[in-house]
PDB file of C-alpha atoms in Angstrom:
ATOM      1  CA  MET K   1       0.000   0.000   0.000  1.00 58.00           C
ATOM      2  CA  GLU K   2       1.256   3.481  -0.849  1.00 75.00           C
ATOM      3  CA  HIS K   3       2.437   5.370   2.221  1.00 86.00           C
ATOM      4  CA  TRP K   4       0.322   8.375   3.123  1.00 90.00           C
ATOM      5  CA  SER K   5       3.328  10.703   2.949  1.00 92.00           C
ATOM      6  CA  THR K   6       3.994   9.731  -0.683  1.00 92.00           C
ATOM      7  CA  ARG K   7       0.381  10.461  -1.580  1.00 89.00           C
ATOM      8  CA  LEU K   8       0.509  13.821   0.210  1.00 94.00           C
ATOM      9  CA  ALA K   9       3.842  14.862  -1.317  1.00 94.00           C
ATOM     10  CA  ARG K  10       2.501  14.151  -4.797  1.00 91.00           C
ATOM     11  CA  ARG K  11      -0.633  16.193  -4.091  1.00 90.00           C
ATOM     12  CA  VAL K  12       1.374  19.178  -2.809  1.00 92.00           C
ATOM     13  CA  LEU K  13       3.465  19.005  -5.987  1.00 91.00           C
ATOM     14  CA  GLU K  14       0.288  18.922  -8.139  1.00 88.00           C
ATOM     15  CA  LEU K  15      -0.961  22.050  -6.384  1.00 88.00           C
ATOM     16  CA  GLY K  16       2.316  23.829  -7.100  1.00 90.00           C
ATOM     17  CA  TRP K  17       3.028  24.664  -3.456  1.00 90.00           C
ATOM     18  CA  THR K  18       6.381  24.746  -1.746  1.00 92.00           C
ATOM     19  CA  LYS K  19       6.684  22.898   1.563  1.00 92.00           C
ATOM     20  CA  VAL K  20       6.741  26.247   3.344  1.00 92.00           C
ATOM     21  CA  GLU K  21       3.552  27.401   1.599  1.00 91.00           C
ATOM     22  CA  PHE K  22       1.806  24.128   2.386  1.00 93.00           C
ATOM     23  CA  ALA K  23       2.811  24.395   6.060  1.00 92.00           C
ATOM     24  CA  ARG K  24       1.477  27.958   6.205  1.00 91.00           C
ATOM     25  CA  ARG K  25      -1.848  26.985   4.633  1.00 90.00           C
ATOM     26  CA  ALA K  26      -2.250  23.981   6.921  1.00 91.00           C
ATOM     27  CA  GLY K  27      -1.183  25.831  10.061  1.00 92.00           C
ATOM     28  CA  VAL K  28       1.407  23.150  10.821  1.00 92.00           C
ATOM     29  CA  ASP K  29       5.027  23.730  11.850  1.00 92.00           C
ATOM     30  CA  VAL K  30       7.199  23.740   8.734  1.00 93.00           C
ATOM     31  CA  GLN K  31       9.803  21.359  10.239  1.00 94.00           C
ATOM     32  CA  ARG K  32       7.054  18.813  10.890  1.00 93.00           C
ATOM     33  CA  VAL K  33       5.829  19.221   7.319  1.00 94.00           C
ATOM     34  CA  TYR K  34       9.336  18.526   5.995  1.00 94.00           C
ATOM     35  CA  LYS K  35       9.406  15.285   8.014  1.00 94.00           C
ATOM     36  CA  TYR K  36       5.904  14.284   6.884  1.00 94.00           C
ATOM     37  CA  LEU K  37       6.601  14.809   3.176  1.00 94.00           C
ATOM     38  CA  ALA K  38       9.942  12.991   3.440  1.00 93.00           C
ATOM     39  CA  GLY K  39       8.205   9.918   4.850  1.00 92.00           C
ATOM     40  CA  ARG K  40      10.023  10.108   8.183  1.00 91.00           C
ATOM     41  CA  VAL K  41       6.849   9.947  10.281  1.00 90.00           C
ATOM     42  CA  GLU K  42       4.715   6.816  10.331  1.00 86.00           C
ATOM     43  CA  ARG K  43       1.654   8.766  11.407  1.00 85.00           C
ATOM     44  CA  PRO K  44       1.044  12.317  12.754  1.00 87.00           C
ATOM     45  CA  ASP K  45       0.620  12.393  16.533  1.00 79.00           C
ATOM     46  CA  ASP K  46      -2.945  13.716  16.628  1.00 81.00           C
ATOM     47  CA  GLU K  47      -6.139  13.605  14.596  1.00 80.00           C
ATOM     48  CA  ALA K  48      -6.331  17.413  14.417  1.00 85.00           C
ATOM     49  CA  THR K  49      -3.070  17.521  12.447  1.00 90.00           C
ATOM     50  CA  ILE K  50      -4.280  14.787  10.096  1.00 88.00           C
ATOM     51  CA  ALA K  51      -7.519  16.697   9.531  1.00 87.00           C
ATOM     52  CA  ALA K  52      -5.642  19.947   8.855  1.00 90.00           C
ATOM     53  CA  LEU K  53      -3.300  18.335   6.334  1.00 93.00           C
ATOM     54  CA  ALA K  54      -6.173  16.622   4.528  1.00 88.00           C
ATOM     55  CA  ARG K  55      -8.454  19.665   4.497  1.00 88.00           C
ATOM     56  CA  THR K  56      -5.706  21.868   3.054  1.00 91.00           C
ATOM     57  CA  VAL K  57      -5.312  19.689  -0.045  1.00 90.00           C
ATOM     58  CA  GLY K  58      -9.051  19.056  -0.447  1.00 87.00           C
ATOM     59  CA  TRP K  59      -9.109  15.483   0.879  1.00 85.00           C
ATOM     60  CA  THR K  60     -10.789  13.628   3.707  1.00 81.00           C
ATOM     61  CA  PRO K  61      -8.564  12.287   6.521  1.00 79.00           C
ATOM     62  CA  ALA K  62      -9.476   8.763   5.389  1.00 74.00           C
ATOM     63  CA  TYR K  63      -8.156   9.391   1.892  1.00 80.00           C
ATOM     64  CA  LEU K  64      -4.976  11.028   3.192  1.00 86.00           C
ATOM     65  CA  MET K  65      -4.079   8.172   5.522  1.00 80.00           C
ATOM     66  CA  TYR K  66      -5.448   5.155   3.677  1.00 72.00           C
ATOM     67  CA  GLY K  67      -6.015   6.158   0.059  1.00 72.00           C
ATOM     68  CA  VAL K  68      -9.694   5.288   0.296  1.00 58.00           C
ATOM     69  CA  THR K  69     -12.818   7.335   0.824  1.00 52.00           C
ATOM     70  CA  ALA K  70     -14.722   7.436   4.077  1.00 44.00           C
ATOM     71  CA  SER K  71     -17.558   5.424   2.569  1.00 45.00           C
ATOM     72  CA  GLU K  72     -15.157   2.729   1.367  1.00 41.00           C
ATOM     73  CA  ARG K  73     -13.733   2.372   4.880  1.00 39.00           C
ATOM     74  CA  SER K  74     -17.253   2.120   6.280  1.00 41.00           C
ATOM     75  CA  GLU K  75     -18.171  -0.565   3.767  1.00 40.00           C
ATOM     76  CA  ALA K  76     -15.018  -2.518   4.524  1.00 36.00           C
ATOM     77  CA  ALA K  77     -15.847  -2.423   8.216  1.00 36.00           C
ATOM     78  CA  ASP K  78     -19.516  -3.332   7.826  1.00 41.00           C
ATOM     79  CA  HIS K  79     -19.084  -5.890   5.006  1.00 38.00           C
ATOM     80  CA  ASP K  80     -22.520  -5.012   3.704  1.00 38.00           C
ATOM     81  CA  GLY K  81     -21.646  -2.831   0.717  1.00 39.00           C
ATOM     82  CA  GLY K  82     -24.291  -0.319   1.770  1.00 38.00           C
ATOM     83  CA  SER K  83     -24.157   3.422   2.104  1.00 43.00           C
ATOM     84  CA  SER K  84     -25.597   5.827   4.637  1.00 45.00           C
ATOM     85  CA  MET K  85     -25.974   8.542   2.005  1.00 52.00           C
ATOM     86  CA  GLY K  86     -29.508   9.245   0.795  1.00 63.00           C
ATOM     87  CA  PRO K  87     -30.599   9.316  -2.867  1.00 78.00           C
ATOM     88  CA  ILE K  88     -28.784  11.834  -5.064  1.00 83.00           C
ATOM     89  CA  PRO K  89     -30.724  14.154  -7.427  1.00 86.00           C
ATOM     90  CA  ARG K  90     -30.402  13.593 -11.166  1.00 85.00           C
ATOM     91  CA  ILE K  91     -30.790  16.719 -13.284  1.00 84.00           C
ATOM     92  CA  PRO K  92     -30.786  17.459 -17.027  1.00 83.00           C
ATOM     93  CA  TRP K  93     -27.645  19.078 -18.458  1.00 83.00           C
ATOM     94  CA  GLY K  94     -29.724  22.094 -19.462  1.00 80.00           C
ATOM     95  CA  ASP K  95     -30.421  22.845 -15.804  1.00 81.00           C
ATOM     96  CA  VAL K  96     -26.776  22.813 -14.707  1.00 82.00           C
ATOM     97  CA  GLY K  97     -26.604  26.569 -15.241  1.00 76.00           C
ATOM     98  CA  MET K  98     -29.271  26.975 -12.559  1.00 73.00           C
ATOM     99  CA  LEU K  99     -26.975  25.531  -9.888  1.00 67.00           C
ATOM    100  CA  THR K 100     -26.070  28.858  -8.321  1.00 51.00           C
ATOM    101  CA  THR K 101     -25.716  29.364  -4.610  1.00 36.00           C
ATOM    102  CA  VAL K 102     -28.602  31.276  -3.053  1.00 32.00           C
ATOM    103  CA  ALA K 103     -28.589  33.272   0.179  1.00 29.00           C
ATOM    104  CA  SER K 104     -29.623  30.295   2.301  1.00 28.00           C
ATOM    105  CA  GLY K 105     -26.635  28.324   1.045  1.00 34.00           C
ATOM    106  CA  ALA K 106     -28.902  25.754  -0.594  1.00 35.00           C
ATOM    107  CA  LYS K 107     -28.804  24.912  -4.271  1.00 44.00           C
ATOM    108  CA  THR K 108     -31.475  25.743  -6.823  1.00 43.00           C
ATOM    109  CA  ARG K 109     -31.955  22.544  -8.797  1.00 47.00           C
ATOM    110  CA  LYS K 110     -34.656  20.940 -10.872  1.00 49.00           C
ATOM    111  CA  ALA K 111     -34.277  17.222 -10.264  1.00 51.00           C
ATOM    112  CA  LYS K 112     -35.616  14.761 -12.823  1.00 55.00           C
ATOM    113  CA  SER K 113     -35.339  11.931 -10.330  1.00 65.00           C
ATOM    114  CA  LYS K 114     -33.255  10.667  -7.437  1.00 69.00           C
ATOM    115  CA  MET K 115     -30.818   7.790  -7.599  1.00 69.00           C
ATOM    116  CA  PRO K 116     -28.775   5.839  -5.047  1.00 65.00           C
ATOM    117  CA  PRO K 117     -25.142   6.881  -4.516  1.00 65.00           C
ATOM    118  CA  VAL K 118     -22.323   4.963  -6.148  1.00 65.00           C
ATOM    119  CA  PRO K 119     -20.843   2.538  -3.589  1.00 58.00           C
ATOM    120  CA  GLY K 120     -17.346   3.559  -2.555  1.00 58.00           C
ATOM    121  CA  VAL K 121     -17.563   7.120  -3.907  1.00 65.00           C
ATOM    122  CA  ASP K 122     -17.389   9.732  -1.152  1.00 71.00           C
ATOM    123  CA  VAL K 123     -19.337  12.870  -2.097  1.00 78.00           C
ATOM    124  CA  SER K 124     -20.940  15.756  -0.224  1.00 80.00           C
ATOM    125  CA  ASP K 125     -24.614  16.431   0.348  1.00 78.00           C
ATOM    126  CA  GLU K 126     -24.531  18.852  -2.623  1.00 82.00           C
ATOM    127  CA  ALA K 127     -23.634  16.108  -5.131  1.00 86.00           C
ATOM    128  CA  PHE K 128     -25.858  15.492  -8.142  1.00 88.00           C
ATOM    129  CA  TYR K 129     -26.038  13.240 -11.197  1.00 88.00           C
ATOM    130  CA  VAL K 130     -26.160  14.736 -14.692  1.00 88.00           C
ATOM    131  CA  ASP K 131     -26.218  13.218 -18.184  1.00 85.00           C
ATOM    132  CA  ALA K 132     -23.202  14.092 -20.332  1.00 84.00           C
ATOM    133  CA  PRO K 133     -24.120  16.703 -22.980  1.00 78.00           C
ATOM    134  CA  ASP K 134     -24.440  15.977 -26.684  1.00 65.00           C
ATOM    135  CA  ASP K 135     -20.914  17.104 -27.559  1.00 55.00           C
ATOM    136  CA  ALA K 136     -19.467  15.304 -24.494  1.00 53.00           C
ATOM    137  CA  ASN K 137     -16.411  17.619 -24.503  1.00 57.00           C
ATOM    138  CA  ALA K 138     -14.039  14.796 -23.550  1.00 62.00           C
ATOM    139  CA  PRO K 139     -12.476  11.849 -25.416  1.00 63.00           C
ATOM    140  CA  ASP K 140     -13.416   9.324 -22.726  1.00 69.00           C
ATOM    141  CA  ILE K 141     -16.892  10.662 -21.900  1.00 76.00           C
ATOM    142  CA  HIS K 142     -19.742  10.070 -24.319  1.00 74.00           C
ATOM    143  CA  LYS K 143     -23.222  11.427 -24.872  1.00 74.00           C
ATOM    144  CA  GLY K 144     -25.611  10.048 -22.278  1.00 72.00           C
ATOM    145  CA  ASP K 145     -22.929   8.914 -19.834  1.00 82.00           C
ATOM    146  CA  LEU K 146     -24.103   9.459 -16.274  1.00 85.00           C
ATOM    147  CA  LEU K 147     -21.759  11.746 -14.354  1.00 88.00           C
ATOM    148  CA  LEU K 148     -21.603  12.183 -10.583  1.00 89.00           C
ATOM    149  CA  CYS K 149     -20.659  15.781  -9.810  1.00 90.00           C
ATOM    150  CA  ASP K 150     -19.653  17.200  -6.406  1.00 89.00           C
ATOM    151  CA  PRO K 151     -19.750  21.008  -6.001  1.00 87.00           C
ATOM    152  CA  LYS K 152     -17.889  20.876  -2.682  1.00 84.00           C
ATOM    153  CA  ARG K 153     -14.851  18.913  -3.841  1.00 83.00           C
ATOM    154  CA  ALA K 154     -11.707  20.878  -4.682  1.00 83.00           C
ATOM    155  CA  PRO K 155     -10.661  20.571  -8.342  1.00 86.00           C
ATOM    156  CA  VAL K 156      -7.745  18.261  -9.082  1.00 82.00           C
ATOM    157  CA  ILE K 157      -5.360  18.661 -11.998  1.00 83.00           C
ATOM    158  CA  GLY K 158      -6.287  16.245 -14.775  1.00 82.00           C
ATOM    159  CA  ARG K 159      -9.840  15.634 -13.547  1.00 85.00           C
ATOM    160  CA  TYR K 160     -13.021  16.726 -15.308  1.00 88.00           C
ATOM    161  CA  VAL K 161     -15.095  19.580 -13.959  1.00 90.00           C
ATOM    162  CA  ILE K 162     -18.261  21.396 -14.921  1.00 91.00           C
ATOM    163  CA  ALA K 163     -17.308  25.047 -15.116  1.00 90.00           C
ATOM    164  CA  ARG K 164     -18.175  28.470 -16.385  1.00 88.00           C
ATOM    165  CA  VAL K 165     -15.766  31.080 -17.716  1.00 89.00           C
ATOM    166  CA  GLY K 166     -17.275  34.481 -17.067  1.00 87.00           C
ATOM    167  CA  ASN K 167     -20.932  34.393 -18.103  1.00 84.00           C
ATOM    168  CA  SER K 168     -20.524  31.516 -20.550  1.00 84.00           C
ATOM    169  CA  GLU K 169     -22.741  28.456 -20.594  1.00 85.00           C
ATOM    170  CA  PRO K 170     -21.454  25.570 -18.441  1.00 88.00           C
ATOM    171  CA  ILE K 171     -18.888  23.313 -20.107  1.00 87.00           C
ATOM    172  CA  LEU K 172     -17.491  19.891 -19.254  1.00 87.00           C
ATOM    173  CA  ALA K 173     -13.718  20.208 -19.343  1.00 87.00           C
ATOM    174  CA  LYS K 174     -10.450  18.890 -17.974  1.00 87.00           C
ATOM    175  CA  TYR K 175      -8.965  21.104 -15.249  1.00 89.00           C
ATOM    176  CA  THR K 176      -5.340  22.199 -15.360  1.00 88.00           C
ATOM    177  CA  VAL K 177      -3.460  25.011 -13.648  1.00 87.00           C
ATOM    178  CA  HIS K 178      -1.771  27.067 -16.373  1.00 87.00           C
ATOM    179  CA  SER K 179       0.293  29.282 -14.065  1.00 88.00           C
ATOM    180  CA  TYR K 180       0.871  30.035 -10.400  1.00 85.00           C
ATOM    181  CA  HIS K 181       1.475  33.182  -8.394  1.00 81.00           C
ATOM    182  CA  LYS K 182       3.060  32.910  -4.947  1.00 75.00           C
ATOM    183  CA  GLY K 183       2.228  29.218  -4.802  1.00 73.00           C
ATOM    184  CA  ALA K 184      -1.462  29.624  -5.653  1.00 79.00           C
ATOM    185  CA  PRO K 185      -3.165  29.055  -9.041  1.00 84.00           C
ATOM    186  CA  ALA K 186      -3.233  32.277 -11.069  1.00 89.00           C
ATOM    187  CA  GLU K 187      -4.572  31.033 -14.413  1.00 91.00           C
ATOM    188  CA  ILE K 188      -6.728  27.995 -15.115  1.00 90.00           C
ATOM    189  CA  ARG K 189      -6.828  26.012 -18.333  1.00 88.00           C
ATOM    190  CA  LEU K 190     -10.088  24.227 -19.139  1.00 87.00           C
ATOM    191  CA  ALA K 191      -9.449  21.814 -22.003  1.00 83.00           C
ATOM    192  CA  PHE K 192     -12.526  20.672 -23.925  1.00 75.00           C
ATOM    193  CA  ARG K 193     -13.648  19.495 -27.331  1.00 63.00           C
ATOM    194  CA  SER K 194     -14.016  22.118 -30.056  1.00 55.00           C
ATOM    195  CA  SER K 195     -15.563  20.558 -33.163  1.00 51.00           C
ATOM    196  CA  ASP K 196     -13.612  17.294 -33.483  1.00 53.00           C
ATOM    197  CA  ASN K 197     -10.423  18.455 -31.806  1.00 57.00           C
ATOM    198  CA  TYR K 198      -9.882  17.831 -28.115  1.00 56.00           C
ATOM    199  CA  GLY K 199      -7.370  19.997 -26.325  1.00 60.00           C
ATOM    200  CA  GLU K 200      -8.588  23.428 -27.297  1.00 62.00           C
ATOM    201  CA  GLY K 201     -10.113  25.417 -24.497  1.00 74.00           C
ATOM    202  CA  HIS K 202     -10.115  28.422 -22.232  1.00 82.00           C
ATOM    203  CA  ILE K 203      -7.221  29.821 -20.305  1.00 89.00           C
ATOM    204  CA  ALA K 204      -8.589  32.322 -17.810  1.00 90.00           C
ATOM    205  CA  LYS K 205      -7.733  34.049 -14.569  1.00 92.00           C
ATOM    206  CA  VAL K 206      -8.887  32.199 -11.477  1.00 90.00           C
ATOM    207  CA  ALA K 207     -11.357  34.972 -10.682  1.00 89.00           C
ATOM    208  CA  ASP K 208     -13.073  34.429 -14.060  1.00 92.00           C
ATOM    209  CA  VAL K 209     -13.515  30.664 -13.624  1.00 91.00           C
ATOM    210  CA  HIS K 210     -16.436  29.308 -11.618  1.00 90.00           C
ATOM    211  CA  ILE K 211     -16.171  25.583 -10.910  1.00 90.00           C
ATOM    212  CA  ILE K 212     -19.724  24.273 -10.570  1.00 90.00           C
ATOM    213  CA  GLY K 213     -18.485  20.852  -9.508  1.00 90.00           C
ATOM    214  CA  VAL K 214     -15.880  18.119  -9.914  1.00 90.00           C
ATOM    215  CA  ILE K 215     -16.761  14.881 -11.734  1.00 89.00           C
ATOM    216  CA  THR K 216     -16.062  12.074  -9.276  1.00 86.00           C
ATOM    217  CA  HIS K 217     -17.568   9.108 -11.140  1.00 84.00           C
ATOM    218  CA  ARG K 218     -18.820   8.131 -14.610  1.00 80.00           C
ATOM    219  CA  THR K 219     -21.051   5.255 -15.643  1.00 76.00           C
ATOM    220  CA  SER K 220     -22.422   4.084 -18.991  1.00 59.00           C
ATOM    221  CA  PRO K 221     -25.897   5.194 -20.047  1.00 51.00           C
ATOM    222  CA  MET K 222     -28.623   3.867 -17.760  1.00 39.00           C
ATOM    223  CA  ILE K 223     -32.126   3.063 -19.026  1.00 32.00           C
TER     224      ILE K 223
END
């Protein structure tokens, strides 16, 4: 099994942070961070430190330490393959643009139906299913594929997201950080299909990009 420190070091590298910047963001002593990322500590001394490290890189403590989601650990312990999460709304692609945060913090959504969660996929209570759009926008995602999208998950380089650039219509695109400033993303590249060519896309300032949600799971069309 991959050691947690290896997984964390790779994630910090993906985010473009120095060890000092990561320590500052996590609120953890920089010397301890150096030891963690070098694999010199079998496990942090307290759960609060584990939670801080995981939260800073957009992970759950379970994923940081074990490489699995919280729901996967629960299933392994219970041996029943079930999930405590309730049904997840399924919405048409045309309604994705309506998923804007309102004052109450709730989401405005027009659900076609509700479906059970995917076993082993850890998502927030804001997650929703959506059918891939006609143009798909990705070589490995096809029209009608069912996508599980989580608005609360932090985007990861190389993963698909549903996003807007400025006031544009939502697009399904692969997320990449084009440039950094002081260790933080400064420009985002959203690669998507244009006509028959994949790889073209937007490069925009972080402030101009609104990530509606991260695609955490894809399944073939369901009847």
